[in-house]
PDB file of C-alpha atoms and ligand atoms in Angstrom:
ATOM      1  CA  UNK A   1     -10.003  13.470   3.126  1.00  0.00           C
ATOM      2  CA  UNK A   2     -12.478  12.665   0.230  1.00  0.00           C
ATOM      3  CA  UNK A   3     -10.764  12.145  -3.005  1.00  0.00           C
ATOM      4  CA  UNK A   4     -14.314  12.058  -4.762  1.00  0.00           C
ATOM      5  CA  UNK A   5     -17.289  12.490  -3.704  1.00  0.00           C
ATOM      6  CA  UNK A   6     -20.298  12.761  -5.569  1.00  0.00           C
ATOM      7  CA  UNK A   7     -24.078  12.161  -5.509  1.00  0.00           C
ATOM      8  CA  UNK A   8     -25.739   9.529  -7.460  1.00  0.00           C
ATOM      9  CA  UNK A   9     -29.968   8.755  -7.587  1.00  0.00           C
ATOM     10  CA  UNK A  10     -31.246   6.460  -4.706  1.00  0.00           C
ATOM     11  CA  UNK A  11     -34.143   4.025  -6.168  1.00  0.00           C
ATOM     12  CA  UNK A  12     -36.144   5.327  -3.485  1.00  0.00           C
ATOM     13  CA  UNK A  13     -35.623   9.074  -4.657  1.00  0.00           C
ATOM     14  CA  UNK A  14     -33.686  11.721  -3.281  1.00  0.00           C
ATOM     15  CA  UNK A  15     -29.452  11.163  -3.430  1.00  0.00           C
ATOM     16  CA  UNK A  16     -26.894   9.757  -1.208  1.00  0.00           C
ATOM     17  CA  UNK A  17     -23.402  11.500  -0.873  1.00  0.00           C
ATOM     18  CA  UNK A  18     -21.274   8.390  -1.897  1.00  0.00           C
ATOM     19  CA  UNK A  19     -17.493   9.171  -0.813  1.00  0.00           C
ATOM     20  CA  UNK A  20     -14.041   7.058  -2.101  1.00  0.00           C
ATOM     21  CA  UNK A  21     -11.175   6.773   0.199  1.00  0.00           C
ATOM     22  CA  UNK A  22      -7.991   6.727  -1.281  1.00  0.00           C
ATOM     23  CA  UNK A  23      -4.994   4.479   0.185  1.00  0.00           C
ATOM     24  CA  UNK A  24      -1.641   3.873  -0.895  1.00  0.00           C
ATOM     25  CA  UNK A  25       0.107   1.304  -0.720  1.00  0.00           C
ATOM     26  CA  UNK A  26       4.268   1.506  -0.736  1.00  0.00           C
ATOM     27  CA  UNK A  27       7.413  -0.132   0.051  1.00  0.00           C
ATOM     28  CA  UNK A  28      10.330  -1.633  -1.477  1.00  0.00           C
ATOM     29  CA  UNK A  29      10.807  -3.909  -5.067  1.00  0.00           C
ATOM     30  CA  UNK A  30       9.073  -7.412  -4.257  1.00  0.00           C
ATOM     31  CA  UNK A  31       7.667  -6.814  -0.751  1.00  0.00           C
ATOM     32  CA  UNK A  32       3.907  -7.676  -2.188  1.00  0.00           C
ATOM     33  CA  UNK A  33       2.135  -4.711  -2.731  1.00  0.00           C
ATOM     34  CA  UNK A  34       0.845  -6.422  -5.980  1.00  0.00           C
ATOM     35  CA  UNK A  35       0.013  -9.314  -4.115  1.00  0.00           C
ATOM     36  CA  UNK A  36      -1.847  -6.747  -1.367  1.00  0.00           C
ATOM     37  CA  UNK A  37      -4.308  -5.038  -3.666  1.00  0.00           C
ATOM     38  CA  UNK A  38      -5.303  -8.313  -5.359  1.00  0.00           C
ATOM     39  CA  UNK A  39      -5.910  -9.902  -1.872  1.00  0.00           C
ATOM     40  CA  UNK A  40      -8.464  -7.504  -1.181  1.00  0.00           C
ATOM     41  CA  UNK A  41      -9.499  -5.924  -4.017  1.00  0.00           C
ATOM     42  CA  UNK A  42     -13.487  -7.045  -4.900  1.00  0.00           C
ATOM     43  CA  UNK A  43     -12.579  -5.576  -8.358  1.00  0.00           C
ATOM     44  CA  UNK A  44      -9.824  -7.369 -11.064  1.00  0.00           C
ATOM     45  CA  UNK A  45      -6.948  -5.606  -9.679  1.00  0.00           C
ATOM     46  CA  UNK A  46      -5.521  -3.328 -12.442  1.00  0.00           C
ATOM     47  CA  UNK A  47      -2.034  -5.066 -13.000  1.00  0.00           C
ATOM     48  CA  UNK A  48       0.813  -2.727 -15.128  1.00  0.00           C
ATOM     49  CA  UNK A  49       2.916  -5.374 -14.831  1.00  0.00           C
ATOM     50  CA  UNK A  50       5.801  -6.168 -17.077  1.00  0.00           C
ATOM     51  CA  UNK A  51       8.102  -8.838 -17.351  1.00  0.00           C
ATOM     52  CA  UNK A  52      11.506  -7.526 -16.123  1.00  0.00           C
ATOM     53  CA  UNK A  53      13.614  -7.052 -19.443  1.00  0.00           C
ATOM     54  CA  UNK A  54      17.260  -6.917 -20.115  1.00  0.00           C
ATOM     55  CA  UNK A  55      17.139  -3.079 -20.144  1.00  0.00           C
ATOM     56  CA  UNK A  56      15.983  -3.365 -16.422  1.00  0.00           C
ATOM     57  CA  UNK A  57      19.082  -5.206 -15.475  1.00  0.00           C
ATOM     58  CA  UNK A  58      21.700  -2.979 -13.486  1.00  0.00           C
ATOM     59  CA  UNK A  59      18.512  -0.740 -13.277  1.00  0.00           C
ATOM     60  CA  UNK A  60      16.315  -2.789 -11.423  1.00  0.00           C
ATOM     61  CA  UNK A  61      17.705  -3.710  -8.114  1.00  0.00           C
ATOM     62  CA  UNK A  62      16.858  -7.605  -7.881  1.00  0.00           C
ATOM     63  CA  UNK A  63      19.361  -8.697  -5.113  1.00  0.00           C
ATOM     64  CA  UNK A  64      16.691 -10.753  -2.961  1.00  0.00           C
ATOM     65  CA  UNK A  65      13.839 -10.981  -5.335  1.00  0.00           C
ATOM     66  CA  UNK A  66      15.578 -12.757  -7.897  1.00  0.00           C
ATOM     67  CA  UNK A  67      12.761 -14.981  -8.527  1.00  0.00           C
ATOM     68  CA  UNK A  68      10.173 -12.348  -9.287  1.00  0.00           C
ATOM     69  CA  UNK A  69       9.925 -12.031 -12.899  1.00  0.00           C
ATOM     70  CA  UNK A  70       7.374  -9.431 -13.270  1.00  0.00           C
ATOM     71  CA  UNK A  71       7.515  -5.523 -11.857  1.00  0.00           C
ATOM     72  CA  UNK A  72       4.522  -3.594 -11.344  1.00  0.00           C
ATOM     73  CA  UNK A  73       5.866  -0.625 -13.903  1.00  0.00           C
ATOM     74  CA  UNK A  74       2.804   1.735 -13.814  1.00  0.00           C
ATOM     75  CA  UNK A  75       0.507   0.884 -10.557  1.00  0.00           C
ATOM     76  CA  UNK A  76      -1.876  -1.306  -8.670  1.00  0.00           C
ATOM     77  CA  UNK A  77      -5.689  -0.428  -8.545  1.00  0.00           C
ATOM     78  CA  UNK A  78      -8.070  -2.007  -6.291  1.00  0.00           C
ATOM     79  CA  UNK A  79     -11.482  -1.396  -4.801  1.00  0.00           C
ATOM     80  CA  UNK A  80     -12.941  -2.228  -1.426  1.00  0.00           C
ATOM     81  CA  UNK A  81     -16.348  -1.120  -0.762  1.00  0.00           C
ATOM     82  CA  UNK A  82     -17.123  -1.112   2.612  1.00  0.00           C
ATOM     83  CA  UNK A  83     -20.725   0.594   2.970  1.00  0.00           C
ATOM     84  CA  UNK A  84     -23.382   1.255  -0.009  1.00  0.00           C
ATOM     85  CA  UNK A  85     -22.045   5.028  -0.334  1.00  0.00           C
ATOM     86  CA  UNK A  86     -17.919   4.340   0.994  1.00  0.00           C
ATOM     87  CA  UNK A  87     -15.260   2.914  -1.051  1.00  0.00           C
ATOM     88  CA  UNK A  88     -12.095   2.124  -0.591  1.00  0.00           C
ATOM     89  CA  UNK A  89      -9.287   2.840  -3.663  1.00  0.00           C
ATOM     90  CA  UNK A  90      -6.373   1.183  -2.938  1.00  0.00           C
ATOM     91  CA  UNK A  91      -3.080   2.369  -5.348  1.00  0.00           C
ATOM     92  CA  UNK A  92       0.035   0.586  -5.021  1.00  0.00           C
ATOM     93  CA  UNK A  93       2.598   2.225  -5.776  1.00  0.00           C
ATOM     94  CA  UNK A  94       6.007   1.513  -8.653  1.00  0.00           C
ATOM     95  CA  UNK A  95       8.338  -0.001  -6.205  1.00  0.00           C
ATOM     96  CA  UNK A  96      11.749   1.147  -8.230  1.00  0.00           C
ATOM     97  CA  UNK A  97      13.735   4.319  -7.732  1.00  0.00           C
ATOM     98  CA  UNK A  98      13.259   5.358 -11.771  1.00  0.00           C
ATOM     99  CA  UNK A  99       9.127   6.148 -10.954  1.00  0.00           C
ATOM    100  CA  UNK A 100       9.830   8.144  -7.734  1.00  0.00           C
ATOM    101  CA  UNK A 101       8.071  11.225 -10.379  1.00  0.00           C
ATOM    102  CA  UNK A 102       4.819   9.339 -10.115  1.00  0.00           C
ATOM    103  CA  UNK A 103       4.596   9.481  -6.183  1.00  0.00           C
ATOM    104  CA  UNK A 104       3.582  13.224  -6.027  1.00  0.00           C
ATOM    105  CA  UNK A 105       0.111  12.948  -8.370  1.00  0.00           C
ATOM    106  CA  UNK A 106      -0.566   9.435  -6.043  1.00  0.00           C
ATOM    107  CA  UNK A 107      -0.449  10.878  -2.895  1.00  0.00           C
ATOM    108  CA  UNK A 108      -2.869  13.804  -3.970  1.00  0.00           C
ATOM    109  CA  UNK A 109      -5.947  13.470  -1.988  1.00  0.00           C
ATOM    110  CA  UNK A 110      -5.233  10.355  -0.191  1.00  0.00           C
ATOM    111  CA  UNK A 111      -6.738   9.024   3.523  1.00  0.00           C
ATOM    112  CA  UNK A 112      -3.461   7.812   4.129  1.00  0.00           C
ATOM    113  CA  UNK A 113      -0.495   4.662   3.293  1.00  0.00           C
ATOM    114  CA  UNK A 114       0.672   1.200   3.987  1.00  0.00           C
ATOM    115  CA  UNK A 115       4.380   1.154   3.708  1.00  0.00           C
ATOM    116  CA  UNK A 116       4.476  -2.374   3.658  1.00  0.00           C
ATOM    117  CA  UNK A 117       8.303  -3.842   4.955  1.00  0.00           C
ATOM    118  CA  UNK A 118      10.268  -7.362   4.690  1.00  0.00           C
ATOM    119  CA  UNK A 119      12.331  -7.737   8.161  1.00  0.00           C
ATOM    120  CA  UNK A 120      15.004  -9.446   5.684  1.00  0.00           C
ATOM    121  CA  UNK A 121      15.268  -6.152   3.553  1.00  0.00           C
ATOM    122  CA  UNK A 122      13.465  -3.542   5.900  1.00  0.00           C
ATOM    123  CA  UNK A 123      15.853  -0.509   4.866  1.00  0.00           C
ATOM    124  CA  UNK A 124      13.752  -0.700   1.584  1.00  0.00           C
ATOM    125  CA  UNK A 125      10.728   0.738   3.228  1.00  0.00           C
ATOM    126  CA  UNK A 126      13.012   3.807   4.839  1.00  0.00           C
ATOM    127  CA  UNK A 127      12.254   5.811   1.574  1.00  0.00           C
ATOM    128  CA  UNK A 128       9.014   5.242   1.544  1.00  0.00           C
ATOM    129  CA  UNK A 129       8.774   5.915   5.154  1.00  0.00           C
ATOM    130  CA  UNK A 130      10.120   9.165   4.938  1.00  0.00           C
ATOM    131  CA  UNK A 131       8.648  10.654   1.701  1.00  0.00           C
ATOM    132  CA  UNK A 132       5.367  10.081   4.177  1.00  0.00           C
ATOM    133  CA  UNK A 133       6.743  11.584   6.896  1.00  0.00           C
ATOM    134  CA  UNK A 134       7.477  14.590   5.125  1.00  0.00           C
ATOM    135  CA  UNK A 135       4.166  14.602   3.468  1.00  0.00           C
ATOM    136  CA  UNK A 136       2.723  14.666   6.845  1.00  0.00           C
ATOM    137  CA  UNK A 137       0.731  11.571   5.095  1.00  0.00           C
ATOM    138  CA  UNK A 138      -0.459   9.169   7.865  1.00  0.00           C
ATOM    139  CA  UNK A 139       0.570   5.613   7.497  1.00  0.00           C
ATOM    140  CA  UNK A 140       0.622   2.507   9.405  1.00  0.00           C
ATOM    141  CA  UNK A 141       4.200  -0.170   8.411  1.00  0.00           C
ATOM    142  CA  UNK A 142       2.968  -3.653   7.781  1.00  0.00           C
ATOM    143  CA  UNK A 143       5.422  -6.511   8.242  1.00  0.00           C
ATOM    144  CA  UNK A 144       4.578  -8.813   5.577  1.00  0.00           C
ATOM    145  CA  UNK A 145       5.857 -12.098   7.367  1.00  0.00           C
ATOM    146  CA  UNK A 146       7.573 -13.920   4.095  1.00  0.00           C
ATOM    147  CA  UNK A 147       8.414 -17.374   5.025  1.00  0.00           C
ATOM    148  CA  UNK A 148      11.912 -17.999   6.151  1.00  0.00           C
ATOM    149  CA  UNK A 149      12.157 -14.328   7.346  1.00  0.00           C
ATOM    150  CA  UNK A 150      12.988 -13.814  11.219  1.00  0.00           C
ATOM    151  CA  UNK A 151      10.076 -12.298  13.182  1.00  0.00           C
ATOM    152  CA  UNK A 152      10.333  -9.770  14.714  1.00  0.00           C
ATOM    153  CA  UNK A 153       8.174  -7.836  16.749  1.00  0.00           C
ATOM    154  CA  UNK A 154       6.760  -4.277  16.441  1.00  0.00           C
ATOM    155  CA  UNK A 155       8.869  -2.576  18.825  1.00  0.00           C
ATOM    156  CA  UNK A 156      11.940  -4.204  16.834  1.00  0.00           C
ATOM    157  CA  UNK A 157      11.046  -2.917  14.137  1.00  0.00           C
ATOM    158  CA  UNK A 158       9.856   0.268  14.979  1.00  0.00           C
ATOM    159  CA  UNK A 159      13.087   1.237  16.490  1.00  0.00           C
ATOM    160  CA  UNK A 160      15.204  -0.219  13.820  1.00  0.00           C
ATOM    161  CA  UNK A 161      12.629   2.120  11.262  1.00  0.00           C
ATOM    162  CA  UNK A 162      12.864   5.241  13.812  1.00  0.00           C
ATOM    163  CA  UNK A 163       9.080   5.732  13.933  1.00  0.00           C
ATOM    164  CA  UNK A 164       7.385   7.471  16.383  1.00  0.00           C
ATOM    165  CA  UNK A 165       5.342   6.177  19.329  1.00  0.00           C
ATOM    166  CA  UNK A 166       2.145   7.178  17.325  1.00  0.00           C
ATOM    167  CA  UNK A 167       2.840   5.357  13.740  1.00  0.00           C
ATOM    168  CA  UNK A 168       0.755   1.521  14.372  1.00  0.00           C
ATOM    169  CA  UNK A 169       3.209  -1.656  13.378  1.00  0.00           C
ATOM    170  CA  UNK A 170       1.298  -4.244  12.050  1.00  0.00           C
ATOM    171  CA  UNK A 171       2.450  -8.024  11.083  1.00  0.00           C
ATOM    172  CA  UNK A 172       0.494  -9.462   8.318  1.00  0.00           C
ATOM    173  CA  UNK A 173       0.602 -11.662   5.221  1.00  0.00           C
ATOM    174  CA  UNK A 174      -0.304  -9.570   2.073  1.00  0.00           C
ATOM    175  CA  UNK A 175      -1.792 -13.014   0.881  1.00  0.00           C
ATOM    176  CA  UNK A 176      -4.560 -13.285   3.423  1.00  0.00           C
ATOM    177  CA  UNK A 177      -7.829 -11.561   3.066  1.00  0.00           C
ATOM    178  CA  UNK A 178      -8.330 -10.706   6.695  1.00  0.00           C
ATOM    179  CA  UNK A 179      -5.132 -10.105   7.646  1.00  0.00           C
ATOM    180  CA  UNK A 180      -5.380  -7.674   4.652  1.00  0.00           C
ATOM    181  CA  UNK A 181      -8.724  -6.233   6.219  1.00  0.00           C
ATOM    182  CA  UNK A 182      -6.749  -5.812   9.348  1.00  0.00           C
ATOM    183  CA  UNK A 183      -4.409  -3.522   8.191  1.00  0.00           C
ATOM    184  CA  UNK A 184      -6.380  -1.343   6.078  1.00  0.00           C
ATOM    185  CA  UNK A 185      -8.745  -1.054   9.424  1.00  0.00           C
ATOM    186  CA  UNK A 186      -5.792  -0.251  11.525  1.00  0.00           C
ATOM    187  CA  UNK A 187      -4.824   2.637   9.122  1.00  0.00           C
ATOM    188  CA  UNK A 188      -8.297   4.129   8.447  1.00  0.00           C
ATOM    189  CA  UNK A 189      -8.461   4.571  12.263  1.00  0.00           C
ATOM    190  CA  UNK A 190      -5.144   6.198  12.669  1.00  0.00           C
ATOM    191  CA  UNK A 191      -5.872   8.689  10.133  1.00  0.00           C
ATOM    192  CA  UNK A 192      -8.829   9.398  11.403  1.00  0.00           C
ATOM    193  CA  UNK A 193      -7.846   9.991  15.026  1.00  0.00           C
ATOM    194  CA  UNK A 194      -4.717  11.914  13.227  1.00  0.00           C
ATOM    195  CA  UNK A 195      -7.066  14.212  11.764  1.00  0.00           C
TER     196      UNK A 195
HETATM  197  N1  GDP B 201       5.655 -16.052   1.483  1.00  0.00           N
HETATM  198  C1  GDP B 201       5.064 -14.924   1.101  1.00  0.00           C
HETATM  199  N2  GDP B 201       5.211 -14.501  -0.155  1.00  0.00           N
HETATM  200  C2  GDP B 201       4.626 -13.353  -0.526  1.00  0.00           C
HETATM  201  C3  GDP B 201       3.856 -12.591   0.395  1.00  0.00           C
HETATM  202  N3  GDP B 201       3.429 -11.461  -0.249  1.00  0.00           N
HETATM  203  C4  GDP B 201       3.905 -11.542  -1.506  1.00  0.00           C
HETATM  204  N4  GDP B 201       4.607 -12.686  -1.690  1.00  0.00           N
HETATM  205  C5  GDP B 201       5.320 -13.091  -2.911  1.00  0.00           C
HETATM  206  O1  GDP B 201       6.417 -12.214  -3.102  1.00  0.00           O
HETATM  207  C6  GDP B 201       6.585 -11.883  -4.482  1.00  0.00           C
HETATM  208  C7  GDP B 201       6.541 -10.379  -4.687  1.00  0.00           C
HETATM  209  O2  GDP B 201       5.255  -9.875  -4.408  1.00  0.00           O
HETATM  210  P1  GDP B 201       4.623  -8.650  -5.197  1.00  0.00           P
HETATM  211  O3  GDP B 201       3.246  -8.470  -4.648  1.00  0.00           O
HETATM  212  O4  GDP B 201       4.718  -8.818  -6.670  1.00  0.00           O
HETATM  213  O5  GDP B 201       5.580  -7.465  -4.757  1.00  0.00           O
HETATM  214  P2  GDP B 201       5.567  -5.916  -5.191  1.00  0.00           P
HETATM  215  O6  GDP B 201       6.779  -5.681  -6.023  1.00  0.00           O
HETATM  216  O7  GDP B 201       5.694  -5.163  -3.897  1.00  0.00           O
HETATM  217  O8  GDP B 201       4.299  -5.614  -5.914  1.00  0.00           O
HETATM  218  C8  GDP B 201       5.471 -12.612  -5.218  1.00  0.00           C
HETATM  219  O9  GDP B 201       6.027 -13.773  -5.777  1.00  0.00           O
HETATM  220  C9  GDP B 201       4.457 -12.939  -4.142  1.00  0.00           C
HETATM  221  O10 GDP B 201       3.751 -14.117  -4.423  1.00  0.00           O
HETATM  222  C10 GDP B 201       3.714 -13.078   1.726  1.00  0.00           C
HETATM  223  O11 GDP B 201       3.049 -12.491   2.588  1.00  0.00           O
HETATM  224  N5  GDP B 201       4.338 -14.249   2.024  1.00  0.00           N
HETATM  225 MG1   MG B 202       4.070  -4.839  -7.803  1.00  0.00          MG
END
């Protein structure tokens, strides 16, 4: 469950075991993982982002995000901490098909994932969804609610997804701190009552 953990002198004396959670965060090109870490993150997010080139086009899937202009290339890194000795590390990770090799090393050691989902595109998060699955990774799907996109409600979307009863579906807005805070809550509990 620990990623890192490592002790480091108290002022008072003595050491304190300070642990770092690792979290993923996933989905499909443009559904605002980017926009998730640097919601919450307390650090400067770590941006690899690049403007999409011409050598990305017919690559690069853009149907639906045409208006995004920058792709995360590498990954997102954030940090959350939420006691004196407990972080959180958040890593999003490369939405397009041509990083899949990176996925592997990210999931190493991690707490568990966000597959974050767009109701107007939700078959992007399927891959995502399953490479999880498969990993036996726990993860929570987060609905971020994009203007102009129908709601729908968790049991929709759970069904049209083919979760299980036990996977949470949240709704959220990946630009809202709390609503952030809610979801990363929601899947630290999971995984702990799936371990
Ligand atoms: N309306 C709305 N826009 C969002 C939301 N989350 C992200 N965006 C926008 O959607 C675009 C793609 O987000 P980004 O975080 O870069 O997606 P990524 O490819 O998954 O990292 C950006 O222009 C964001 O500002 C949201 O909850 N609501
Ligand atoms: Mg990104």
């Amino acid at each position: 469950m620990e990623f890192a953990g490592f002790d480091r002198p108290r002022p008072s004396g003595g050491t304190l075991t300070a642990t770092a959670l690792k979290i993923l965060v996933a989905g499909g090109f443009g559904v605002g993982k980017t926009t998730m870490v640097g919601t919450i993150s307390e650090i400067r997010p770590l941006h690899t982002e690049e403007l999409l080139s011409d050598r990305g086009v017919g690559v690069d899937d853009v149907s639906g995000v045409e208006r995004k202009v920058a792709t995360t290339v590498a990954l997102d890194f954030g940090r959350i901490t939420i006691r004196q000795d407990l972080w959180l590390y958040l890593f999003g990770t490369p939405g397009q098909d041509r990083f899949w090799f990176m996925w592997d090393e990210l999931a190493l050691g991690a707490l568990g994932a966000v597959v974050l989902a767009d109701t107007r595109r939700l078959a992007d998060c399927f891959p995502a969804v399953d490479y999880f699955e498969q990993l036996k990774l726990p993860f929570v799907v987060a609905v971020n609610c994009f203007d102009g996109a129908r709601r729908h409600d968790p049991g929709k979307v759970r069904r049209a997804v083919g979760l299980d009863e036990t996977t949470p579906v949240i709704m959220c807005d990946a630009r809202n701190r709390s609503s952030v805070k809610e979801v990363l809550t929601m899947l630290v509990t999971h995984a702990m009552e799936v371990r």
